[in-house]
Short mmCIF file of C-alpha atoms and ligand atoms in Angstrom, two decimals:
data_model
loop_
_atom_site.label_atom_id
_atom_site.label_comp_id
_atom_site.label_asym_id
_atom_site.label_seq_id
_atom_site.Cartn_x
_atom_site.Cartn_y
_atom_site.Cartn_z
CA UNK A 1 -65.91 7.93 -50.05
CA UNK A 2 -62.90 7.13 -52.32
CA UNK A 3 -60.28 9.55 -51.35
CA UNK A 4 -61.22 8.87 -47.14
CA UNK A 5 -58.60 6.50 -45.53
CA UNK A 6 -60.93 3.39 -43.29
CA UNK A 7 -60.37 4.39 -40.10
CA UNK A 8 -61.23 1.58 -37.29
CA UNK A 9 -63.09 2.01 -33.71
CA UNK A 10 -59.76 1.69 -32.18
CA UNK A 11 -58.59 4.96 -33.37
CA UNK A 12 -61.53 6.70 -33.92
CA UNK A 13 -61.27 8.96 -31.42
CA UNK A 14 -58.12 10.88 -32.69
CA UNK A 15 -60.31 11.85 -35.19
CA UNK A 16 -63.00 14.29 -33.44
CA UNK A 17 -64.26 17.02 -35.37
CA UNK A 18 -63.01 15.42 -38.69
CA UNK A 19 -64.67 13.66 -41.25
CA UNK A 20 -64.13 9.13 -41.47
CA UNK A 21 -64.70 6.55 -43.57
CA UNK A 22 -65.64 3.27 -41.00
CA UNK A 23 -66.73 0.07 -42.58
CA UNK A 24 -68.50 -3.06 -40.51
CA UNK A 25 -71.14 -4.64 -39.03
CA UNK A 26 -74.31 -3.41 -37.78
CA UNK A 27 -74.00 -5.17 -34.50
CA UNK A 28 -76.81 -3.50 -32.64
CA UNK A 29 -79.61 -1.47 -34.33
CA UNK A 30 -81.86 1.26 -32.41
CA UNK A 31 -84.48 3.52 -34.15
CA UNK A 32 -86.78 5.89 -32.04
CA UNK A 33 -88.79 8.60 -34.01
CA UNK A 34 -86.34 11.06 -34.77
CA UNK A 35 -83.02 9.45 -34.17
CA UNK A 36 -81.47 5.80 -35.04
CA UNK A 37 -78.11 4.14 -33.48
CA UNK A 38 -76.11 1.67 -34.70
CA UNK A 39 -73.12 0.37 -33.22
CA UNK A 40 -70.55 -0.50 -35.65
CA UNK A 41 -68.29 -3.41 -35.06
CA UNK A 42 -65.14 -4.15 -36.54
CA UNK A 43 -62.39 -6.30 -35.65
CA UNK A 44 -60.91 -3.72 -33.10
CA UNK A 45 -64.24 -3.02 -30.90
CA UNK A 46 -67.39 -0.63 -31.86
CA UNK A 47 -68.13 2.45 -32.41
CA UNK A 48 -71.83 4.41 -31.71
CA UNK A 49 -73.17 5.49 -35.28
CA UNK A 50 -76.15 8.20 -35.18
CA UNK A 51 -78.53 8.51 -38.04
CA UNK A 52 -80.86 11.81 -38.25
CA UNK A 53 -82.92 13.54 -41.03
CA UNK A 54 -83.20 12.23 -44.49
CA UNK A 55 -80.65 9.08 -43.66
CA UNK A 56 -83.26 7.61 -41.75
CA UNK A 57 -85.01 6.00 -43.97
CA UNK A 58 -82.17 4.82 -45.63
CA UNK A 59 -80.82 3.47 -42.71
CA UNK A 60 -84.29 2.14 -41.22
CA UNK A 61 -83.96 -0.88 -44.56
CA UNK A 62 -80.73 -2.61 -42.22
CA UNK A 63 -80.54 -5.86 -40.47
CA UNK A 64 -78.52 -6.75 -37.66
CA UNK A 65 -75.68 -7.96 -38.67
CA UNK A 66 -75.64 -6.24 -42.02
CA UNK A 67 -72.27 -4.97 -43.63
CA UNK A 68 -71.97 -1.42 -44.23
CA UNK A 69 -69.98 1.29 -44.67
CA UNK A 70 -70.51 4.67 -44.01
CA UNK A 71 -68.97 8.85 -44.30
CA UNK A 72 -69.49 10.51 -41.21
CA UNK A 73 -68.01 13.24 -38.60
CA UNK A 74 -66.62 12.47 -35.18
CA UNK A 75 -68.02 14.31 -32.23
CA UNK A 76 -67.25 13.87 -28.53
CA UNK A 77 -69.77 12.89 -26.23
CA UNK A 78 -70.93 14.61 -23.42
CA UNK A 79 -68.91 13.84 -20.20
CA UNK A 80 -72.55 11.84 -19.15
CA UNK A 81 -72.94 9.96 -22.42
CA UNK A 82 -68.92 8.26 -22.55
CA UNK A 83 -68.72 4.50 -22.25
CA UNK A 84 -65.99 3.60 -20.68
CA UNK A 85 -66.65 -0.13 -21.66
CA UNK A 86 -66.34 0.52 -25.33
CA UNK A 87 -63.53 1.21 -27.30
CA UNK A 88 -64.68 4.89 -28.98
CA UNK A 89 -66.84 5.12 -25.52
CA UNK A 90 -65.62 8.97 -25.75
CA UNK A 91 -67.19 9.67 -29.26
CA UNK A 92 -69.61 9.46 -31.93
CA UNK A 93 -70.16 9.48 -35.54
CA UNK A 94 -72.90 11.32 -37.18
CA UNK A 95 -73.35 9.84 -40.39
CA UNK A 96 -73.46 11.78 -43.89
CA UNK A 97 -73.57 8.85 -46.10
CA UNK A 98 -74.14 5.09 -45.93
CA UNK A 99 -73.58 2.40 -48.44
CA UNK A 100 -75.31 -0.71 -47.84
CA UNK A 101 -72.49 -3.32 -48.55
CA UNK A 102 -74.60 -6.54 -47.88
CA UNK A 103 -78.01 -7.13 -45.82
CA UNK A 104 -77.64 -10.02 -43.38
CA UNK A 105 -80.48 -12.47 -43.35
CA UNK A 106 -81.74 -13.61 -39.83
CA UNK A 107 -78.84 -15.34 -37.82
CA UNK A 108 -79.77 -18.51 -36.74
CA UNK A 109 -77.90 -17.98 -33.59
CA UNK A 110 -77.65 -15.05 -31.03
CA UNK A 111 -73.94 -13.85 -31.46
CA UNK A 112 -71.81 -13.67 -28.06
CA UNK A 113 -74.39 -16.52 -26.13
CA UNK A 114 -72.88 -19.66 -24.70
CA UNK A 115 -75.76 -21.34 -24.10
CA UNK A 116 -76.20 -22.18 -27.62
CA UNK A 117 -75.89 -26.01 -28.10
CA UNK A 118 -72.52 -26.84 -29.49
CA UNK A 119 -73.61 -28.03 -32.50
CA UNK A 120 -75.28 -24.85 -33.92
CA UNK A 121 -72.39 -23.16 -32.97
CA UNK A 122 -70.01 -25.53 -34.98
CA UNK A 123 -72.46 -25.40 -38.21
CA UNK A 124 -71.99 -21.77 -37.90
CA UNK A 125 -68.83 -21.23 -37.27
CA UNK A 126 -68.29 -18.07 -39.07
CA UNK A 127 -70.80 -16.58 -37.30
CA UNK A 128 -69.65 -17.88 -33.67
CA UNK A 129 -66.42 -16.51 -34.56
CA UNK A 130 -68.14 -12.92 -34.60
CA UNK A 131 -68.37 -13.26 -30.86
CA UNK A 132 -66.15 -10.85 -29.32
CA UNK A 133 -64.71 -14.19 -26.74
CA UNK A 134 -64.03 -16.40 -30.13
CA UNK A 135 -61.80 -13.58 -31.61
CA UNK A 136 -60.09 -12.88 -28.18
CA UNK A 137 -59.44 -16.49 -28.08
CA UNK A 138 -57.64 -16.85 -31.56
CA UNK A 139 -55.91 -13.26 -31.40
CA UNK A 140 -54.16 -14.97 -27.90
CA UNK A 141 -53.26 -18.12 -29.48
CA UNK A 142 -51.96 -16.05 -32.50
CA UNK A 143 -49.73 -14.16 -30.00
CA UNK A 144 -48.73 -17.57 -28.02
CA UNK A 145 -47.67 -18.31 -31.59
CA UNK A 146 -45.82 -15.48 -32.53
CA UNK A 147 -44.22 -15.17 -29.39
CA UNK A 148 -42.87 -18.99 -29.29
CA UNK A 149 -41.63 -18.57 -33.32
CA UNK A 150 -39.53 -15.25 -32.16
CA UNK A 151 -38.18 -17.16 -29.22
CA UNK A 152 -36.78 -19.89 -30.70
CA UNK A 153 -35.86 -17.75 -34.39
CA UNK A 154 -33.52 -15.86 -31.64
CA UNK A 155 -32.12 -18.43 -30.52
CA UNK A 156 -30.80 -19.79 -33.74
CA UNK A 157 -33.34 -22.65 -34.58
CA UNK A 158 -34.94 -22.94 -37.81
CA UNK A 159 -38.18 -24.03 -38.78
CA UNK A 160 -38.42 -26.25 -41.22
CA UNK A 161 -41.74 -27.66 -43.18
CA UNK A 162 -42.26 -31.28 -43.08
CA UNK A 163 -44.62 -33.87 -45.31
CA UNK A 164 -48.18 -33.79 -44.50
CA UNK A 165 -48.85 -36.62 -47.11
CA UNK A 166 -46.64 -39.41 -45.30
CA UNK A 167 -45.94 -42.25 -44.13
CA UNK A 168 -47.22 -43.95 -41.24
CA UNK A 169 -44.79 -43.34 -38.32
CA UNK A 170 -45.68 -44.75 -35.12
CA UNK A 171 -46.93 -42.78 -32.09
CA UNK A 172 -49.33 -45.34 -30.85
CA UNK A 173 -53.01 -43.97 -32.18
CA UNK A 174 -54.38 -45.37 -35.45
CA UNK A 175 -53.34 -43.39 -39.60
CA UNK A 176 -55.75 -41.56 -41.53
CA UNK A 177 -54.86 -42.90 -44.58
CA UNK A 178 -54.75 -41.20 -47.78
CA UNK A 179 -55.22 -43.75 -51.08
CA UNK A 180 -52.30 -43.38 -53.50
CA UNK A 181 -53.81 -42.26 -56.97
CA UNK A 182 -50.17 -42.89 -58.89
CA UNK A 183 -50.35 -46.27 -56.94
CA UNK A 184 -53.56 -47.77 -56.60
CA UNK A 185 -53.87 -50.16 -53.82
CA UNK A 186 -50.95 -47.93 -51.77
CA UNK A 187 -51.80 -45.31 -49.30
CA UNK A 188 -49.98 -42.42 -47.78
CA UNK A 189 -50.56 -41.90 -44.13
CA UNK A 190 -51.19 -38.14 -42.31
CA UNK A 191 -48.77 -38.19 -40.06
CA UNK A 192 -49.42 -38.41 -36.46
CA UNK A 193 -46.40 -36.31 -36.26
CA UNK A 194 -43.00 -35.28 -37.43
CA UNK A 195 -40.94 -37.33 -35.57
CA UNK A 196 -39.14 -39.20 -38.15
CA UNK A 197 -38.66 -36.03 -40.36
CA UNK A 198 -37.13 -34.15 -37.61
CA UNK A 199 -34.94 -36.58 -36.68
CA UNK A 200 -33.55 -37.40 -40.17
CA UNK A 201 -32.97 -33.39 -40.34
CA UNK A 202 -30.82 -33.97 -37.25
CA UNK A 203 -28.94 -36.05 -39.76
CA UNK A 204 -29.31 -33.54 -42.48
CA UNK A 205 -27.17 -31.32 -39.82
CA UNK A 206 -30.09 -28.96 -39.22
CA UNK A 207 -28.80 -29.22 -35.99
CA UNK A 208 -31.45 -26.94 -34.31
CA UNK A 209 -35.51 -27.19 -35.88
CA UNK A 210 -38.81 -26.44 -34.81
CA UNK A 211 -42.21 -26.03 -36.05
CA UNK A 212 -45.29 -24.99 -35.41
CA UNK A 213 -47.39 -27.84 -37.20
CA UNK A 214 -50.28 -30.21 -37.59
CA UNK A 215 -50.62 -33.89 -36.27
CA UNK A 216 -52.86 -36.43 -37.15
CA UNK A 217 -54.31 -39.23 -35.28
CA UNK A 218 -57.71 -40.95 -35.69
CA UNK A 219 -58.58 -41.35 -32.25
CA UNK A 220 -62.35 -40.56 -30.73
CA UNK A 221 -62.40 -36.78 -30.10
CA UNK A 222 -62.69 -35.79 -26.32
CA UNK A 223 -62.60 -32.54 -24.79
CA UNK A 224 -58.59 -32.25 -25.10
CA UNK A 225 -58.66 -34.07 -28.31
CA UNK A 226 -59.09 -33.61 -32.05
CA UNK A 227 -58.42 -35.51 -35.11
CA UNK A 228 -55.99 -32.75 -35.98
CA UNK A 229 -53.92 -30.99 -33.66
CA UNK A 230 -51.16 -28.19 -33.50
CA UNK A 231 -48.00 -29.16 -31.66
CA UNK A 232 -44.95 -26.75 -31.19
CA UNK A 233 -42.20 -29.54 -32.52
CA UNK A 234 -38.39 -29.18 -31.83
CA UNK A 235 -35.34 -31.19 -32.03
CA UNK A 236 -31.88 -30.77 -31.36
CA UNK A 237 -28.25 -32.19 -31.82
CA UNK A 238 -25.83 -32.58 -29.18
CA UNK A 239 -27.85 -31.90 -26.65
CA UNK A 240 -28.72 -33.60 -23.04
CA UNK A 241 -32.25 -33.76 -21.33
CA UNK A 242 -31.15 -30.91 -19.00
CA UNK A 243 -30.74 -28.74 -21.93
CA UNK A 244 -34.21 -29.46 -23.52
CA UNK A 245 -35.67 -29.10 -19.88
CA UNK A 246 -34.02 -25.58 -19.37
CA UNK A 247 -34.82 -24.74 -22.99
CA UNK A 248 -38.86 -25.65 -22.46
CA UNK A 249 -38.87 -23.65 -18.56
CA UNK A 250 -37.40 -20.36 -19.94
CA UNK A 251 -39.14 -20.25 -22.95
CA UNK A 252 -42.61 -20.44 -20.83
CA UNK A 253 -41.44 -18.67 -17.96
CA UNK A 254 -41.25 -15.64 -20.58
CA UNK A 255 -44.19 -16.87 -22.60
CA UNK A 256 -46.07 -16.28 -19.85
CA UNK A 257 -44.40 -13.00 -18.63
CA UNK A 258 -44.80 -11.55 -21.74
CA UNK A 259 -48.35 -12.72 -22.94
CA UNK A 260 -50.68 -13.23 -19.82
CA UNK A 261 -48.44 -10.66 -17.58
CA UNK A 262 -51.79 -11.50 -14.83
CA UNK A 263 -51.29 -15.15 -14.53
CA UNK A 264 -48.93 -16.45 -11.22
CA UNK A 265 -46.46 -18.98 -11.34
CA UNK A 266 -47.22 -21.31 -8.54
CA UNK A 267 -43.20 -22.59 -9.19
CA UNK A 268 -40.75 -20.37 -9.91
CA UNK A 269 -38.80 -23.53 -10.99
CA UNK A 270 -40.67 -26.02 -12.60
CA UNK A 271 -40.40 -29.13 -9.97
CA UNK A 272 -39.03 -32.46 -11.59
CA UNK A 273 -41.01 -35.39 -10.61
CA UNK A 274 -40.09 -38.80 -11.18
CA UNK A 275 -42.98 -41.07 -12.97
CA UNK A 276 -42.86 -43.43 -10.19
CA UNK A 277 -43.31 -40.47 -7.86
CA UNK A 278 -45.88 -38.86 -9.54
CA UNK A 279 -47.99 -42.70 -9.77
CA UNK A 280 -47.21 -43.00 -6.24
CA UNK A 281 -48.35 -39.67 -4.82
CA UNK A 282 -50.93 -38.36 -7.25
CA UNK A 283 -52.17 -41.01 -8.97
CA UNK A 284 -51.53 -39.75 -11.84
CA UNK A 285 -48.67 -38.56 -14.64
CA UNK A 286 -50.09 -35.28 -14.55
CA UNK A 287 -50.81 -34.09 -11.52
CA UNK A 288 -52.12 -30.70 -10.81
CA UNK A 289 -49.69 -29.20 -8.48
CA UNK A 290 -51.92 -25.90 -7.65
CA UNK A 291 -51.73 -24.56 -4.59
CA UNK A 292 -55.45 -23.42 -4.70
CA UNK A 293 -57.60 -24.78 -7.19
CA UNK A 294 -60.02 -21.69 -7.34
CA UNK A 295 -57.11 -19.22 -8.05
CA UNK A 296 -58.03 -18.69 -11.83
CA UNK A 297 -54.75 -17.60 -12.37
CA UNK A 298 -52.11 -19.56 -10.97
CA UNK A 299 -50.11 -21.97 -13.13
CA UNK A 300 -48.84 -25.27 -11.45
CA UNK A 301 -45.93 -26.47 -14.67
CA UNK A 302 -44.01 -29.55 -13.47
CA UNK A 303 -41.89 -31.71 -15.02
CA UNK A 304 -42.58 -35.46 -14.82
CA UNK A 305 -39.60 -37.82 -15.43
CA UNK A 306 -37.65 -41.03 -15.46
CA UNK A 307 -40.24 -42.53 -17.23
CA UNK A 308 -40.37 -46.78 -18.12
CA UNK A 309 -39.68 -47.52 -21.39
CA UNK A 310 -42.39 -49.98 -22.28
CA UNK A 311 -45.30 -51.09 -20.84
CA UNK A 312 -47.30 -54.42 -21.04
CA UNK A 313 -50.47 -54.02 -23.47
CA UNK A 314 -52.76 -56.49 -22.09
CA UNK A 315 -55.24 -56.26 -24.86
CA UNK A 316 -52.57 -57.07 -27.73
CA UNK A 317 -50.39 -59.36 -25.29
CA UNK A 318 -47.29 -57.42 -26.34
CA UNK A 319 -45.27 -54.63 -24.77
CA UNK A 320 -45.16 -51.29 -26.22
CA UNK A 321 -42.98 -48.52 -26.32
CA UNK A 322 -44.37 -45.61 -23.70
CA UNK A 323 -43.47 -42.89 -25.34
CA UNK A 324 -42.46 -44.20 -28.98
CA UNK A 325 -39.98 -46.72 -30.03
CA UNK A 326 -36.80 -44.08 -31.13
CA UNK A 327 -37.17 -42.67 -26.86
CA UNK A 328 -33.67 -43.80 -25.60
CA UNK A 329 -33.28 -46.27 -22.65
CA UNK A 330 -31.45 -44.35 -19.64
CA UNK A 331 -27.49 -45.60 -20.06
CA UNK A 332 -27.83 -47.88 -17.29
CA UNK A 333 -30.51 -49.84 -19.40
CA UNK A 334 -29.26 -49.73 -22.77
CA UNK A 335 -27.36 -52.73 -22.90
CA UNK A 336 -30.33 -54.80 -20.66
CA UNK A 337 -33.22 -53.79 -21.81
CA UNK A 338 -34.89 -56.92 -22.82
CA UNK A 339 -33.47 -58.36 -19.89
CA UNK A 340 -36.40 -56.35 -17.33
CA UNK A 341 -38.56 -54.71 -19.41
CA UNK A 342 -40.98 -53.96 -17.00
CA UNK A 343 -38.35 -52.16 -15.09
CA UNK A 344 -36.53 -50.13 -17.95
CA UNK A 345 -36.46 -46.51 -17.61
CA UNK A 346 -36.27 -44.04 -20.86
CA UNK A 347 -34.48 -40.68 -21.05
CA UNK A 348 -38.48 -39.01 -21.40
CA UNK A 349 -40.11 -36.35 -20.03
CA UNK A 350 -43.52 -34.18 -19.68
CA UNK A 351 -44.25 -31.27 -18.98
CA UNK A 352 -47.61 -31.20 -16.94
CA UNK A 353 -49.66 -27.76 -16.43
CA UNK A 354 -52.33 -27.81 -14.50
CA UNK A 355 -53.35 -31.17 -14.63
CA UNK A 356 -52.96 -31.65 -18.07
CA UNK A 357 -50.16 -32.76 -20.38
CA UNK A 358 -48.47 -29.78 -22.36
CA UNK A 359 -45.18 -31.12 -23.67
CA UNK A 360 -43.53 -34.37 -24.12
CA UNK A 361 -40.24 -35.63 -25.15
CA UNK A 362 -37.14 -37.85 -25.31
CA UNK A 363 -33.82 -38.08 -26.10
CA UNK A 364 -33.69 -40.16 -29.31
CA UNK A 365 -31.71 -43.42 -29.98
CA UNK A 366 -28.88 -42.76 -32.52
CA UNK A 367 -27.22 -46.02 -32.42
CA UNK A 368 -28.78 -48.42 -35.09
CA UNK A 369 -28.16 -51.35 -33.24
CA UNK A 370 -29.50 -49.90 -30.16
CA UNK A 371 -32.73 -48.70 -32.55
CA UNK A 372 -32.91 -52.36 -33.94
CA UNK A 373 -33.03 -54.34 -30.72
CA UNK A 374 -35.80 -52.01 -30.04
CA UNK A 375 -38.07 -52.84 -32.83
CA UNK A 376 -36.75 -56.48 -32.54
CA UNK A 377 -38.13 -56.46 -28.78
CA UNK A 378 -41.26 -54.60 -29.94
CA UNK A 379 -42.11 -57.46 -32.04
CA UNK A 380 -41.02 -56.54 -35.56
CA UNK A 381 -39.62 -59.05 -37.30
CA UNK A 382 -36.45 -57.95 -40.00
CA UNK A 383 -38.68 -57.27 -42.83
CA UNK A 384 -41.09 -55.05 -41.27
CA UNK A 385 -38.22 -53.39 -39.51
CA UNK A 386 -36.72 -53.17 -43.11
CA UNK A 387 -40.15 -52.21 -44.80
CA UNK A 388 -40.99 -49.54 -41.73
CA UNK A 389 -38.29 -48.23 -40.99
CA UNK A 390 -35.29 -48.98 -43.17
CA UNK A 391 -35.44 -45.32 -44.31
CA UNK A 392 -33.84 -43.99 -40.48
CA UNK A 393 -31.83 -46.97 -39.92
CA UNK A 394 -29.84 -46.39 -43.25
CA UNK A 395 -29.80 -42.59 -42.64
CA UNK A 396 -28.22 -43.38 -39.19
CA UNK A 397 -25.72 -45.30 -41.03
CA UNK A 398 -24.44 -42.16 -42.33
CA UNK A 399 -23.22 -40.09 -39.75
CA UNK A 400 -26.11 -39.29 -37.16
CA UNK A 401 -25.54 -36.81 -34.05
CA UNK A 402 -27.16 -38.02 -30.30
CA UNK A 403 -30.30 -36.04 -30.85
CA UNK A 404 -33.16 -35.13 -28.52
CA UNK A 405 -36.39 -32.97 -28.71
CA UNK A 406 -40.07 -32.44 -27.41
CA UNK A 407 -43.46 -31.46 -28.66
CA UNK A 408 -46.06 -29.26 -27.02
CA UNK A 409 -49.70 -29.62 -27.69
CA UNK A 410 -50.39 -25.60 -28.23
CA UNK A 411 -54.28 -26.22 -28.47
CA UNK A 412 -54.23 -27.97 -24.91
CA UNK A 413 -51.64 -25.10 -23.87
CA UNK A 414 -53.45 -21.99 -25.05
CA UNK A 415 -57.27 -23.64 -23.24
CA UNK A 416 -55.32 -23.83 -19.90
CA UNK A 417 -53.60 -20.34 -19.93
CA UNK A 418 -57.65 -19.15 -21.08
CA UNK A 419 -59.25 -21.28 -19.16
CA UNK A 420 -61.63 -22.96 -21.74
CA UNK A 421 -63.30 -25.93 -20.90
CA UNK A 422 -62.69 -27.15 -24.33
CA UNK A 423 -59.80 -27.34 -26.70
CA UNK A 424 -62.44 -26.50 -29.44
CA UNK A 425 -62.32 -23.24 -27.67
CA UNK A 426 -59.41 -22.43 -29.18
CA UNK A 427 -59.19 -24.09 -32.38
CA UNK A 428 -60.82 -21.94 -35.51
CA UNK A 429 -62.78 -24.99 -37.18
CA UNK A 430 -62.34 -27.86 -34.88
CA UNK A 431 -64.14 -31.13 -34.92
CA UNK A 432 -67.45 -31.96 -33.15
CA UNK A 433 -66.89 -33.95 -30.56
CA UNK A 434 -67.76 -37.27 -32.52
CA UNK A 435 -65.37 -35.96 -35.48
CA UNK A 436 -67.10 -34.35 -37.82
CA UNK A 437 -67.18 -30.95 -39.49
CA UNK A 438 -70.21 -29.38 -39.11
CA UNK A 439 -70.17 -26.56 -41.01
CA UNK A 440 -68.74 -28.52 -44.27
CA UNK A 441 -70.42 -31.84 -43.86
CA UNK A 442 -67.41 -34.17 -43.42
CA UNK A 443 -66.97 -36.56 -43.62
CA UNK A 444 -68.97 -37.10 -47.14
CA UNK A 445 -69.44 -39.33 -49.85
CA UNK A 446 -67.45 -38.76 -52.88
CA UNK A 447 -68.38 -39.32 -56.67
CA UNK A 448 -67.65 -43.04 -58.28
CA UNK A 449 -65.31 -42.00 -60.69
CA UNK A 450 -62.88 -40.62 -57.76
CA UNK A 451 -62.68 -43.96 -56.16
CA UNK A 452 -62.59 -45.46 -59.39
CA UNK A 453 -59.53 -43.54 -60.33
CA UNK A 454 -57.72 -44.12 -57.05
CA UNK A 455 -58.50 -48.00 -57.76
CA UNK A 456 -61.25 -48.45 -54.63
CA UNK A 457 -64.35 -49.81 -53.91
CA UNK A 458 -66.51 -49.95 -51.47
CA UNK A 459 -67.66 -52.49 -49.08
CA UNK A 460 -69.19 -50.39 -46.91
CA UNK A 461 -72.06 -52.92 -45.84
CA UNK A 462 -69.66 -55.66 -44.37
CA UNK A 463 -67.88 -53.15 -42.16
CA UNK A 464 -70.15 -51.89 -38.99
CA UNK A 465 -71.41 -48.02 -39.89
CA UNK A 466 -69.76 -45.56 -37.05
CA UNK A 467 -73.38 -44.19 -37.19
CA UNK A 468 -74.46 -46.50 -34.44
CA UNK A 469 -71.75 -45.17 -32.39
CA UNK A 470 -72.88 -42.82 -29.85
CA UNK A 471 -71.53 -39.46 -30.08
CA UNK A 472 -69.83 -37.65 -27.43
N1 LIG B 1 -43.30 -36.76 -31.47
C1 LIG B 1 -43.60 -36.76 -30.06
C2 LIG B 1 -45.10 -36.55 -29.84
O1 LIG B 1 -45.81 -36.14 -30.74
C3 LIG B 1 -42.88 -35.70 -29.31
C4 LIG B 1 -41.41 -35.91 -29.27
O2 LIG B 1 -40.94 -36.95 -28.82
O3 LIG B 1 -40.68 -34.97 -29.65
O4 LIG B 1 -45.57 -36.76 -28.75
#
């Protein structure tokens, strides 16, 4: 077998007549008296394996789902045997050899079945993954990927890593902390995202960044949520909102052109709503501007904008910033602000697909007294400005461009252009839907001496258990 080069189902039948070495999973297994077939998957389709003679009985040990691989020669099928539905529907392999690389136990799911409840398939991820729709799925979002990294690369951004272990920055939903072991008693924070980091590389005179990269937010998981998400993050200097529109409708104008070439644009140019508008019409700030709702593939993307800057939380009986607090007032509100809060407009936008929320974004605040009055009006007083955020107000003391950006929630994205019900759809190991991994068993409890060493301890029966909670 050494000297044979692996050849995969997707080129298998270049090979006819020759001799191949194929490797995979026994995906299907059928033995009648003086023949067996196996189809052979592997991660570009499956091939139709025939056992005869001695190899039988070889063969006749295998599971489904075992691992093998196997030496074998490539015949064409008869014109009345080809399956056009399958990769290598043209040939065959008759097998000389087989090496049994691993037997597979019983699955404790049927592969490729939907009906299986959610949580069996989350436990066993690995083996949902196997299903020919989960791989589809994550080879498209790999491709969304790819395609939105070469975009901007050619346009002369640059993406840049940022902190994972943080520092609380605000974006409205609550930290997942991380306890400081070189500082007992302090705590990092995940970030919810990289707001503050791109904006201080705005200062840095990056000048043009993006990156494909986690958030954080501990919020209750839904069917467009998860504890961790993937956002597409950019920021740039010297720039105006009609740039970063522009910038966001051409780059998925072609996303779409180039990676789901059957989808239909209900908009050639993506509409610009105003949020009052939007409210006023549609009830909502995403409103799903399809002109028939049963087309599976027509895309409705419309901008919303003119957003208000703040809005009254009734529950904390303060305002808070709609967006977050560095999202510039429009420049007829900058110096009045406080004056009309209610009526303030930001320079923000969305982008809305469908009904849901894609991409959001703002123009930033570069003026530190502009950013101060801000937090001042948000109800920080000067040390927690100075604790929070002293960081970007002395970096904007230093020479900071007018700045701007968005974010686009690619997990949200990629279920829309799919059409998954779920965001977990899409996401490799996501979160059940009450937060929890499944297949890992976490959140779990950790040995004394780690909390010990990160100074904690725990008072776990004066706080109420999240067990009671009903899960989604
Ligand atoms: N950081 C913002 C968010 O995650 C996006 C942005 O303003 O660029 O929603």
């Amino acid at each position: 077998m050494d000297n044979l080069k692996r050849v995969l189902s997707g080129g298998v039948s270049a090979h006819v007549g020759k001799k191949v070495l194929m490797s995979g999973w026994a995906q299907t297994i059928r033995a009648h008296a003086k023949v067996m077939f196996i189809d052979l998957r592997d991660h570009k389709g499956i091939t139709q394996l025939v056992f005869t003679g001695e190899i039988m009985q070889q063969a006749s040990q295998l599971t489904v789902e075992s691992v093998v691989s196997i030496v074998g020669e490539v015949v064409k099928r008869p014109e009345s045997l080809t399956n056009p539905n399958v990769i290598s529907g043209t040939v065959e392999v008759r097998v000389e050899s087989l090496t049994i690389e691993s037997l597979a136990s019983n699955l404790p799911l049927p592969l490729n079945d939907l009906t299986v409840k959610e949580e069996t398939r989350l436990k066993y991820r690995y083996l949902d993954l196997r299903s020919e729709r989960m791989a589809y799925n994550l080879r498209m979002r790999h491709q969304m990927n790819q395609f939105l990294r070469n975009y901007l690369s050619n346009r002369d951004f640059t993406e840049v890593e940022t902190p994972y272990i943080s520092k609380s920055t605000p974006e409205g939903a609550r930290d997942y902390l991380v306890p400081a072991r070189i500082d007992p008693g302090k705590f990092y924070a995940l970030p919810q995202s990289p707001q503050q980091y791109k904006q201080l590389l705005m200062v840095a005179g990056i000048e043009r960044y993006f990156q494909i990269v986690r958030c954080f937010r501990d919020e209750d998981s839904r069917i467009d949520r998860q504890p961790e998400f993937s956002q597409l993050d950019v920021e740039i200097s010297f720039t105006s909102q009609e740039e970063v529109l522009s910038l966001i409708e051409e780059m998925y104008k072609e996303m779409v052109k180039t990676n789901f070439p059957e989808k239909v644009l209900t908009f050639t140019e993506f509409p610009r709503i105003t949020y009052a508008d939007s409210m006023k019409k549609y009830g909502t700030d995403r409103p799903d501007l399809r002109k028939d709702i049963s087309n599976e593939d027509e895309l409705a993307f419309a901008f919303i904008v003119d957003f208000p800057l703040f809005e009254w939380k009734a529950g904390d009986k303060r305002w808070g910033a709609v967006h977050h607090p560095f999202t510039a007032p429009t420049l007829e509100w900058q110096a009045k602000f406080e004056k009309d809060p209610a009526h303030a407009l930001a320079q923000q936008y969305d982008l809305a697909l469908n009904g849901v929320e894609v991409a959001g974004g703002s123009i930033r605040i570069h003026q530190p007294e502009i950013q101060e009055r801000v937090f001042a009006f948000l109800g920080h007083d000067k040390t927690e400005i100075q604790r929070n955020f002293g960081h970007l107000l002395e970096a904007f003391s230093y020479g900071v461009p007018p700045h701007g950006g968005f974010a686009s929630g690619l997990d949200r994205l990629i279920s829309v252009l799919l059409r998954q019900t779920s965001i977990r759809e899409v996401i490799a190991f996501p979160k059940s839907g009450d937060g929890r991994d499944l297949m890992m068993d976490s959140p779990s409890a950790v040995d004394s001496h780690q909390l010990l060493e990160l100074g904690l301890k725990l008072v776990i029966d004066d706080i109420p258990s999240p067990k009671t909670k009903k899960s989604k």
